[in-house]
Coordinates of C-alpha atoms (C1' of nucleotides) in Angstrom, one line a residue:
Chain A
M1 CA 0.0 0.0 0.1
K2 CA 2.9 2.3 0.9
I3 CA 6.2 1.2 0.5
D4 CA 9.0 3.2 0.9
P5 CA 11.2 3.1 -2.1
K6 CA 15.6 4.0 -1.7
S7 CA 15.9 7.7 -2.2
A8 CA 16.8 10.6 -0.5
G9 CA 17.4 11.6 3.4
D10 CA 16.8 9.7 6.7
L11 CA 14.5 6.8 7.1
S12 CA 12.3 9.1 9.3
A13 CA 12.0 11.8 6.2
Q14 CA 11.4 8.8 3.8
I15 CA 8.9 7.7 5.7
A16 CA 7.2 11.0 7.1
K17 CA 7.4 11.5 3.2
A18 CA 4.9 8.5 2.7
L19 CA 2.3 8.7 5.4
R20 CA 2.3 12.6 3.8
D21 CA 2.0 11.5 0.2
A22 CA -0.9 9.2 1.4
I23 CA -2.6 12.0 3.2
I24 CA -2.6 14.4 0.2
A25 CA -3.1 11.7 -2.1
G26 CA -6.7 11.0 0.0
E27 CA -5.5 7.7 1.1
L28 CA -5.8 8.5 4.3
I29 CA -8.9 10.4 4.9
V30 CA -9.5 12.9 7.6
D31 CA -10.1 11.6 11.3
E32 CA -9.0 8.2 10.0
R33 CA -6.5 6.6 12.2
L34 CA -2.7 5.7 11.2
P35 CA -1.6 2.1 11.9
S36 CA 0.0 2.2 15.9
E37 CA 3.4 2.9 15.8
A38 CA 4.3 -0.5 16.4
E39 CA 2.5 -1.4 13.3
L40 CA 4.4 1.2 11.4
A41 CA 7.7 0.1 12.5
D42 CA 6.9 -3.7 11.5
H43 CA 5.4 -2.6 8.1
F44 CA 8.9 -0.4 7.3
Q45 CA 10.8 -2.6 8.9
V46 CA 12.5 0.2 11.5
S47 CA 12.4 0.6 14.5
R48 CA 9.8 2.5 16.9
P49 CA 12.0 5.2 17.3
T50 CA 12.3 6.3 13.7
V51 CA 8.6 5.8 13.1
R52 CA 8.1 8.1 16.2
E53 CA 10.6 10.9 14.5
A54 CA 8.8 10.5 11.2
L55 CA 5.1 11.1 12.7
K56 CA 6.3 14.2 14.6
R57 CA 7.5 15.5 11.3
L58 CA 4.0 15.3 10.6
A59 CA 2.6 16.7 13.8
A60 CA 5.0 19.6 12.9
Q61 CA 2.9 20.8 9.9
S62 CA -0.3 19.5 12.0
L63 CA -1.2 17.0 9.4
I64 CA -1.6 14.4 12.2
R65 CA -2.8 14.7 16.0
T66 CA -1.9 11.8 18.3
Q67 CA -3.9 10.5 21.6
R68 CA -2.6 8.2 24.2
G69 CA -4.6 5.4 25.7
A70 CA -6.4 2.4 24.7
A71 CA -8.2 3.6 21.3
G72 CA -5.3 6.2 20.9
G73 CA -3.1 6.6 18.1
A74 CA -1.9 9.5 15.5
F75 CA -5.2 10.7 13.5
V76 CA -5.5 12.6 10.4
N77 CA -6.0 16.0 11.5
R78 CA -8.2 18.6 9.6
I79 CA -6.0 21.4 9.4
S80 CA -7.9 24.5 11.0
F81 CA -7.3 27.7 9.0
E82 CA -5.8 28.5 12.8
D83 CA -3.3 25.9 12.3
A84 CA -2.8 27.1 8.7
Y85 CA -2.6 30.9 10.0
V86 CA 0.2 30.2 12.5
Q87 CA 1.9 28.1 10.3
Q88 CA 1.8 30.6 7.4
I89 CA 2.9 33.5 9.6
T90 CA 6.1 31.6 11.1
T91 CA 6.9 30.7 7.9
S92 CA 6.1 34.1 6.3
T93 CA 8.1 36.1 9.1
L94 CA 11.1 34.2 9.1
L95 CA 11.4 33.7 5.0
L96 CA 11.2 37.8 5.1
S97 CA 14.2 37.8 8.0
M98 CA 16.3 35.5 6.8
N99 CA 16.1 36.5 3.1
E100 CA 17.0 40.6 3.1
V101 CA 13.7 41.1 1.5
S102 CA 14.2 45.0 1.2
F103 CA 11.2 47.0 3.0
D104 CA 10.0 47.7 -0.5
T105 CA 9.4 44.7 -1.7
A106 CA 7.5 43.6 1.3
C107 CA 5.5 46.7 1.4
E108 CA 4.6 46.7 -2.5
A109 CA 3.5 43.1 -2.2
R110 CA 1.4 43.6 1.2
F111 CA -0.4 46.7 0.0
A112 CA -1.2 44.9 -3.4
L113 CA -2.4 41.8 -1.9
E114 CA -4.6 44.4 0.5
R115 CA -6.2 46.6 -2.1
A116 CA -7.5 43.4 -3.6
C117 CA -9.4 42.6 -0.7
A118 CA -11.0 46.2 -0.3
P119 CA -13.6 46.0 -2.8
L120 CA -14.8 42.7 -1.5
S121 CA -14.2 44.5 2.1
A122 CA -16.3 47.5 1.1
E123 CA -19.0 45.4 -0.4
R124 CA -19.4 43.2 2.7
R125 CA -18.3 44.1 5.6
N126 CA -20.2 43.9 8.8
A127 CA -20.8 46.2 11.6
D128 CA -18.4 44.6 13.7
Q129 CA -15.6 44.5 11.3
L130 CA -16.2 48.1 10.9
A131 CA -16.4 48.8 14.7
T132 CA -13.0 47.2 15.4
M133 CA -11.1 49.1 12.2
R134 CA -12.6 52.2 14.2
A135 CA -11.9 51.0 17.7
E136 CA -8.1 50.5 16.6
I137 CA -8.0 54.0 14.8
F138 CA -9.2 55.4 18.3
R139 CA -6.1 53.5 19.9
Q140 CA -3.7 54.9 17.4
N141 CA -4.8 58.3 18.5
Q142 CA -4.3 58.0 22.1
P143 CA -0.6 59.8 22.9
G144 CA 2.0 57.6 24.6
L145 CA 1.4 54.6 22.6
T146 CA 5.1 52.8 21.6
D147 CA 5.5 52.1 18.2
E148 CA 5.5 48.8 18.9
A149 CA 1.9 48.8 20.3
F150 CA 1.4 51.5 17.1
C151 CA 2.5 49.2 14.8
A152 CA 0.3 46.4 16.2
S153 CA -2.7 47.9 16.5
D154 CA -1.8 48.7 12.7
V155 CA -2.0 45.3 11.9
A156 CA -5.3 44.8 13.6
F157 CA -6.9 47.5 11.7
H158 CA -5.8 46.0 8.6
R159 CA -6.4 42.3 9.6
A160 CA -10.5 43.6 10.1
L161 CA -10.1 45.6 6.8
V162 CA -9.0 42.2 5.1
D163 CA -11.4 39.9 7.3
G164 CA -14.4 42.4 6.0
A165 CA -14.3 40.4 2.5
S166 CA -15.8 37.6 4.4
N167 CA -13.5 35.2 2.8
P168 CA -11.3 32.7 5.0
V169 CA -9.1 31.9 2.3
L170 CA -8.1 35.2 1.5
S171 CA -7.9 36.1 5.2
Y172 CA -5.7 33.3 5.5
Q173 CA -3.4 34.7 2.5
L174 CA -3.2 38.1 3.9
A175 CA -2.4 37.1 7.5
G176 CA 0.8 36.1 6.1
A177 CA 1.4 38.6 4.3
V178 CA 0.5 41.1 6.8
E179 CA 2.0 40.0 10.0
A180 CA 4.9 39.0 8.5
M181 CA 5.5 42.7 7.8
Q182 CA 5.2 43.8 11.5
P183 CA 8.8 43.1 12.1
L184 CA 10.0 45.3 9.5
M185 CA 7.4 48.3 10.0
N186 CA 8.9 48.1 13.8
M187 CA 12.2 49.2 12.5
I188 CA 10.3 52.6 11.8
T189 CA 10.5 55.2 14.4
F190 CA 6.9 57.0 14.3
T191 CA 6.9 60.6 14.6
A192 CA 3.8 62.1 15.8
R193 CA 3.4 63.9 12.4
D194 CA 3.5 60.3 11.0
R195 CA 1.3 58.8 13.0
E196 CA -1.2 62.0 12.3
R197 CA -0.9 61.4 8.6
I198 CA -1.5 57.3 9.0
V199 CA -4.7 57.8 10.9
E200 CA -6.2 60.0 8.8
L201 CA -5.8 57.5 6.0
H202 CA -6.9 54.7 8.3
G203 CA -10.1 56.9 8.6
Q204 CA -10.2 57.5 4.8
I205 CA -10.2 54.2 4.6
A206 CA -12.7 53.3 7.2
D207 CA -15.1 55.9 6.0
A208 CA -15.2 54.1 2.5
I209 CA -15.6 50.8 3.6
E210 CA -18.6 52.1 6.0
I211 CA -20.3 54.0 3.0
R212 CA -19.4 50.9 0.6
D213 CA -17.3 53.0 -1.7
A214 CA -14.7 50.9 -3.1
E215 CA -13.0 53.7 -5.4
A216 CA -12.6 55.7 -2.2
A217 CA -11.1 53.1 0.0
D218 CA -8.8 52.3 -2.9
R219 CA -7.3 55.7 -3.2
A220 CA -6.9 56.2 0.2
L221 CA -5.0 52.9 0.3
A222 CA -3.2 54.0 -2.5
E223 CA -2.0 56.9 -0.4
L224 CA -1.1 54.6 2.5
T225 CA 1.2 52.6 0.2
T226 CA 2.7 55.8 -1.0
Y227 CA 3.2 57.0 2.3
T228 CA 4.3 53.8 4.1
L229 CA 7.0 53.4 0.8
E230 CA 8.5 56.8 1.6
L231 CA 8.5 56.6 5.8
G232 CA 10.0 52.9 5.2
T233 CA 12.5 54.8 2.5
K234 CA 13.8 57.6 5.1
A235 CA 14.3 55.0 8.2
M236 CA 16.1 52.8 5.8
A237 CA 18.4 55.9 5.2
A238 CA 19.1 56.9 8.5
R239 CA 19.9 53.4 9.5
D240 CA 22.3 53.4 6.9
A241 CA 23.9 56.6 7.6
Q242 CA 24.0 55.4 11.2
R243 CA 25.9 52.2 10.2
Q244 CA 28.5 54.2 8.3
Q245 CA 29.1 56.3 11.4
P246 CA 28.3 54.5 14.6
K247 CA 29.9 57.1 16.7
Chain B
M1 CA 19.4 31.1 28.1
K2 CA 16.1 28.7 26.9
I3 CA 14.7 27.1 29.4
D4 CA 11.3 24.9 29.2
P5 CA 8.3 26.3 31.4
K6 CA 5.7 23.4 32.3
S7 CA 3.3 23.9 30.1
A8 CA 1.4 21.8 27.4
G9 CA 2.2 19.3 25.5
D10 CA 4.4 16.7 25.6
L11 CA 8.5 17.4 26.0
S12 CA 9.3 17.0 22.8
A13 CA 7.1 19.5 21.7
Q14 CA 8.0 22.0 23.8
I15 CA 11.5 21.6 23.3
A16 CA 10.7 22.6 19.7
K17 CA 8.5 25.3 20.7
A18 CA 11.7 26.7 22.7
L19 CA 14.1 26.4 20.1
R20 CA 11.3 27.6 17.4
D21 CA 11.2 30.4 19.6
A22 CA 14.7 31.6 20.2
I23 CA 15.3 31.2 16.6
I24 CA 12.3 33.6 15.6
A25 CA 13.2 36.1 18.2
G26 CA 16.7 35.7 16.6
E27 CA 18.8 34.6 19.5
L28 CA 19.8 31.9 17.2
I29 CA 21.1 33.1 13.9
V30 CA 21.0 31.6 10.4
D31 CA 23.6 29.1 9.9
E32 CA 24.5 28.9 13.7
R33 CA 25.2 25.4 15.0
L34 CA 22.9 24.2 18.0
P35 CA 24.2 22.5 20.5
S36 CA 24.7 18.5 20.0
E37 CA 21.7 16.0 20.9
A38 CA 23.6 15.2 24.2
E39 CA 23.9 18.7 25.2
L40 CA 20.5 19.5 24.4
A41 CA 19.1 16.5 26.2
D42 CA 21.7 17.6 29.5
H43 CA 20.2 21.0 29.2
F44 CA 16.5 20.4 29.1
Q45 CA 17.2 17.3 31.5
V46 CA 15.5 14.5 28.7
S47 CA 16.7 12.0 27.1
R48 CA 18.3 12.2 23.6
P49 CA 15.4 10.2 21.5
T50 CA 13.2 13.2 23.0
V51 CA 15.8 15.7 21.9
R52 CA 15.6 14.2 18.2
E53 CA 12.2 14.1 18.1
A54 CA 12.2 17.9 18.6
L55 CA 14.8 18.5 16.1
K56 CA 12.8 16.5 13.5
R57 CA 9.5 19.0 14.4
L58 CA 12.0 21.8 13.6
A59 CA 13.3 20.0 10.6
A60 CA 10.1 19.6 8.8
Q61 CA 9.3 23.2 9.3
S62 CA 13.0 23.8 7.5
L63 CA 14.2 25.4 10.3
I64 CA 17.2 23.7 10.9
R65 CA 19.0 20.9 8.5
T66 CA 21.2 18.5 10.3
Q67 CA 24.7 17.3 9.3
R68 CA 26.5 13.9 10.6
G69 CA 29.8 13.8 10.9
A70 CA 32.3 15.4 13.2
A71 CA 31.7 19.1 12.6
G72 CA 28.5 18.2 12.1
G73 CA 25.3 18.9 13.8
A74 CA 22.0 20.9 13.4
F75 CA 22.3 24.4 12.3
V76 CA 19.6 27.0 11.7
N77 CA 18.7 26.6 7.9
R78 CA 17.8 29.9 6.1
I79 CA 14.5 29.4 4.9
S80 CA 14.7 30.0 1.0
F81 CA 11.4 31.1 -0.8
E82 CA 11.9 27.5 -2.6
D83 CA 11.4 26.1 1.0
A84 CA 8.7 28.6 1.7
Y85 CA 6.8 27.5 -1.5
V86 CA 6.3 23.7 -0.9
Q87 CA 5.0 24.2 2.5
Q88 CA 2.8 26.8 1.8
I89 CA 1.2 24.5 -1.3
T90 CA 1.1 21.4 0.6
T91 CA -0.8 23.7 3.7
S92 CA -2.8 25.6 1.5
T93 CA -3.5 22.8 -0.7
L94 CA -5.0 20.5 2.4
L95 CA -6.4 23.3 3.9
L96 CA -8.8 23.8 0.8
S97 CA -9.5 19.6 0.4
M98 CA -10.5 19.4 4.1
N99 CA -12.4 22.0 5.0
E100 CA -15.5 22.1 2.5
V101 CA -14.1 25.5 0.8
S102 CA -16.5 26.4 -1.7
F103 CA -15.1 26.8 -5.5
D104 CA -16.6 30.2 -5.4
T105 CA -14.6 31.5 -2.0
A106 CA -11.2 30.1 -3.2
C107 CA -11.9 31.3 -7.0
E108 CA -12.5 34.3 -5.8
A109 CA -9.6 34.2 -3.5
R110 CA -7.5 33.1 -6.4
F111 CA -8.4 35.8 -8.7
A112 CA -8.5 38.5 -6.4
L113 CA -4.7 38.2 -5.6
E114 CA -3.9 38.1 -9.3
R115 CA -5.8 40.9 -10.3
A116 CA -3.3 42.7 -7.1
C117 CA -0.5 41.5 -9.3
A118 CA -1.4 42.7 -12.7
P119 CA -0.9 45.7 -13.0
L120 CA 2.7 45.4 -11.8
S121 CA 3.2 42.4 -14.1
A122 CA 2.2 45.1 -16.8
E123 CA 4.7 47.3 -15.6
R124 CA 7.7 45.1 -15.1
R125 CA 7.2 42.0 -17.0
N126 CA 10.1 40.8 -19.0
A127 CA 10.4 39.0 -22.2
D128 CA 11.2 35.4 -20.7
Q129 CA 7.9 35.9 -18.4
L130 CA 5.9 36.9 -21.7
A131 CA 7.4 34.0 -23.8
T132 CA 6.4 31.7 -20.9
M133 CA 2.7 33.0 -21.2
R134 CA 2.7 32.5 -25.2
A135 CA 4.1 29.1 -24.9
E136 CA 1.5 27.9 -22.5
I137 CA -1.2 29.3 -24.6
F138 CA 0.0 27.5 -27.5
R139 CA -0.2 24.5 -25.5
Q140 CA -3.6 25.2 -24.5
N141 CA -4.7 25.3 -27.8
Q142 CA -3.4 21.6 -28.9
P143 CA -6.3 19.0 -29.2
G144 CA -6.1 16.3 -27.1
L145 CA -4.8 17.5 -24.2
T146 CA -6.3 16.1 -21.3
D147 CA -8.3 18.2 -18.8
E148 CA -5.3 17.7 -15.9
A149 CA -2.8 18.8 -18.4
F150 CA -4.7 21.6 -19.5
C151 CA -5.2 22.9 -15.5
A152 CA -1.3 22.3 -15.1
S153 CA -0.8 24.8 -17.9
D154 CA -2.9 27.0 -16.4
V155 CA -1.5 27.7 -13.4
A156 CA 2.0 27.9 -15.4
F157 CA 0.2 30.3 -17.4
H158 CA -0.6 32.2 -14.3
R159 CA 2.5 32.3 -12.3
A160 CA 4.4 33.4 -15.2
L161 CA 2.0 36.5 -14.9
V162 CA 2.5 36.4 -11.0
D163 CA 6.5 36.0 -11.9
G164 CA 6.1 39.3 -13.9
A165 CA 5.1 41.5 -11.3
S166 CA 9.7 40.5 -10.1
N167 CA 8.2 40.7 -6.6
P168 CA 9.3 37.2 -4.8
V169 CA 6.6 38.0 -2.0
L170 CA 3.8 38.2 -4.5
S171 CA 5.2 35.3 -6.4
Y172 CA 5.7 33.3 -2.9
Q173 CA 2.2 34.4 -1.6
L174 CA 0.4 33.9 -4.8
A175 CA 1.8 30.4 -5.3
G176 CA -0.1 28.7 -2.4
A177 CA -3.2 30.7 -4.0
V178 CA -2.9 29.1 -7.6
E179 CA -1.2 26.1 -7.0
A180 CA -4.1 25.1 -4.0
M181 CA -6.7 25.6 -6.4
Q182 CA -5.5 23.2 -9.2
P183 CA -7.4 20.1 -7.1
L184 CA -10.7 22.0 -7.5
M185 CA -10.2 22.9 -11.2
N186 CA -9.5 19.5 -11.8
M187 CA -13.0 18.7 -10.9
I188 CA -13.9 20.7 -13.7
T189 CA -14.5 19.1 -17.2
F190 CA -14.1 21.3 -20.0
T191 CA -16.0 21.7 -23.2
A192 CA -13.7 22.6 -26.6
R193 CA -16.1 25.6 -25.9
D194 CA -14.9 26.1 -22.6
R195 CA -11.4 26.2 -23.8
E196 CA -11.7 28.3 -26.7
R197 CA -13.1 31.1 -24.4
I198 CA -10.6 30.3 -21.7
V199 CA -7.6 31.2 -24.4
E200 CA -9.2 33.7 -26.0
L201 CA -9.2 35.3 -22.5
H202 CA -5.7 34.1 -21.9
G203 CA -4.7 35.9 -25.3
Q204 CA -6.3 38.9 -24.4
I205 CA -4.2 39.3 -20.8
A206 CA -0.9 38.2 -22.8
D207 CA -1.8 41.0 -25.2
A208 CA -2.5 43.4 -22.5
I209 CA 0.6 42.5 -20.6
E210 CA 2.6 42.5 -23.8
I211 CA 1.6 46.5 -24.6
R212 CA 2.2 47.4 -20.7
D213 CA -1.6 47.9 -20.7
A214 CA -2.8 47.4 -16.9
E215 CA -6.5 48.4 -17.5
A216 CA -7.0 45.9 -20.2
A217 CA -5.3 43.4 -18.2
D218 CA -7.7 43.9 -15.4
R219 CA -10.7 43.9 -17.3
A220 CA -9.7 40.3 -19.5
L221 CA -8.4 39.1 -15.6
A222 CA -12.5 40.3 -14.4
E223 CA -13.5 38.2 -17.2
L224 CA -11.8 35.2 -16.8
T225 CA -12.8 35.3 -13.0
T226 CA -16.2 35.7 -13.9
Y227 CA -16.6 32.8 -16.3
T228 CA -14.5 30.6 -14.5
L229 CA -17.2 31.4 -11.4
E230 CA -19.6 30.0 -14.2
L231 CA -17.7 27.0 -15.1
G232 CA -17.6 26.1 -11.5
T233 CA -21.3 26.7 -10.6
K234 CA -22.1 24.0 -13.8
A235 CA -19.7 21.6 -12.8
M236 CA -20.9 21.7 -9.1
A237 CA -24.2 21.7 -10.2
A238 CA -23.8 18.8 -12.3
R239 CA -21.6 16.5 -10.0
D240 CA -24.7 17.3 -6.9
A241 CA -27.3 16.2 -9.5
Q242 CA -25.2 13.3 -10.0
R243 CA -25.1 12.6 -6.3
Q244 CA -28.5 12.7 -5.6
Q245 CA -29.3 10.2 -8.9
P246 CA -26.0 7.7 -9.0
K247 CA -27.8 5.2 -11.0
Chain C
dA1 C1' -28.8 -2.1 36.5
dG2 C1' -25.2 0.8 37.8
dA3 C1' -20.8 1.9 40.3
dT4 C1' -16.1 0.3 40.3
dT5 C1' -12.0 -2.4 39.4
dT6 C1' -9.2 -4.7 36.1
dT7 C1' -6.8 -5.1 32.2
dA8 C1' -5.0 -4.5 27.3
dT9 C1' -3.8 -1.3 24.1
dT10 C1' -1.2 2.7 22.7
dT11 C1' 2.0 6.6 23.0
dG12 C1' 5.7 9.0 25.9
dT13 C1' 10.1 8.7 27.9
dC14 C1' 14.6 6.8 29.5
dT15 C1' 18.7 3.9 29.0
dG16 C1' 22.4 1.5 26.7
dA17 C1' 24.2 0.5 22.6
dC18 C1' 26.0 0.5 17.8
dA19 C1' 26.4 2.1 12.9
dT20 C1' 27.5 5.5 9.9
dT21 C1' 29.7 9.6 8.2
dT22 C1' 33.0 13.2 8.4
dA23 C1' 36.7 16.3 9.6
dA24 C1' 40.7 17.1 11.8
dA25 C1' 44.5 15.2 13.9
dA26 C1' 48.2 12.3 13.6
dG27 C1' 51.6 9.6 11.4
dT28 C1' 54.1 8.2 7.2
dC29 C1' 56.5 8.7 2.7
dT30 C1' 59.2 11.4 -0.7
Chain D
dA1 C1' 58.9 20.5 4.2
dG2 C1' 55.2 18.8 1.8
dA3 C1' 51.7 16.2 0.1
dC4 C1' 49.5 11.8 0.3
dT5 C1' 47.4 8.3 3.9
dT6 C1' 45.8 6.4 8.1
dT7 C1' 43.7 7.2 12.6
dT8 C1' 40.6 8.9 15.7
dA9 C1' 37.0 11.5 17.7
dA10 C1' 32.6 13.2 17.7
dA11 C1' 28.3 13.7 16.0
dT12 C1' 23.8 12.2 13.7
dG13 C1' 21.1 8.0 12.3
dT14 C1' 19.0 3.4 14.1
dC15 C1' 17.9 -0.2 17.0
dA16 C1' 16.2 -3.1 21.0
dG17 C1' 14.1 -3.3 25.2
dA18 C1' 12.1 -1.4 28.9
dC19 C1' 9.2 1.1 31.8
dA20 C1' 5.3 4.9 32.8
dA21 C1' 1.1 7.2 31.9
dA22 C1' -3.3 7.7 29.6
dT23 C1' -7.2 5.6 28.5
dA24 C1' -11.3 2.7 26.9
dA25 C1' -13.3 -1.6 27.5
dA26 C1' -14.1 -5.4 29.3
dA27 C1' -14.7 -7.9 34.0
dT28 C1' -16.3 -7.6 38.2
dC29 C1' -18.9 -6.4 42.4
dT30 C1' -22.6 -4.4 44.5

DNA sequence: AGATTTTATTTGTCTGACATTTAAAAGTCT
DNA sequence: AGACTTTTAAATGTCAGACAAATAAAATCT
């Protein structure tokens, strides 16, 4: 049924791949119980620790869950949107932080995707999502807010905007793009004037979403894109200058 | 430095989390060598197999790579865009196939994101990407092509379109959305007329991209969206009808 | 019948050992 | 001295066997 060809990597990686392929191909369906570790060890002709390493690999991808006890075992897991979120966010965050992705590139991607959501959000947003946007704008106006808290609120605002599209697939895809930007955004020091301008644009977006005006929302988002790129350019220039003369 | 609070899950999950957090926080930087398994076991006061399970979890997420031998060990891995692609695609694919996401929802998300790329692609596409799009259109015109091959070519066409934006972050994000749709698209049986219409729209998109006309590209993509949604609705209706009377 | 105890199954963890790989150290020859 | 070969040590990969802990089902008792 699922053999193990002599190919690449350690045994646990090969076994994990065989099981993963079986799940993707639908040979193992959701909530189905895998054979016990002992049975798998026997089937693949390896020891139980090796099987366990393979199973832990799958568990790390949320492909299976395990349960102890008599009727326990490893079960094919239905990947929830929550699971997928957190995986996407950690992957995206590390991808950006480890690959010298420029602020511009990441920023462009984020806002391009977000503008794809805006028309849908203008059409479908409910009162809750609008209220969240307003609440985050209010928070962003509080004096004494740290830059990090300001950024976190910014993320919350934009997530509410994205969620307004009422499309879980879009929300999932955007989660990575928006959240992964946060570390980069945190490198920016916001002046009072910067914040004022951002909050103003957030207000314009919320207004447009409220009256379901897709075009106005897009215009405001476009302006926010431009402004954020400017801030990023300034911040990077300042950082580079400091790097050359660190006295 | 990195202790292990009494909290949730098995030991290997806790240890994996501790190490993962250290990597995300930047305490362990790219290409840095982790302590050996024996040292980690000693540090966390667990046995070596438990440490190994934790490391395999991290390896499954491409967070570390391991090397055997004298100067071997586990090293913090620089996640490549390639690694991130395949992870995103498997996660997205399973997410869609396991959660009864409607064709409409997935399709809407995919084309919304793709339309976000189109203006950038019109502006920046190079000759290579345009040639790929033309080649795939040519392939799609071949008679006798299976539905699966047609879909695969469709994916290749759209990936070329996305890659035209020359933004690796966008390409990465879109990879999940486009590829994950393929199993759903494969449920559609394309008539000759369907294909003709799709290829015609692909041609319009390529023409628009060639002359760098962002608006024309958007219009064609919008039409393709509508048409694909229609096909999906028809296919789902046909499938449901067959399900009720499977004689 | 219902509550309690026992039992069997399964994952979680540990110990100790050996195999394999690999780089560096030691040794050897020219 | 320098280049080649051999040895060694360190690390991961794998195995075997054992016990602990959880848990559901079966058996037992009231």
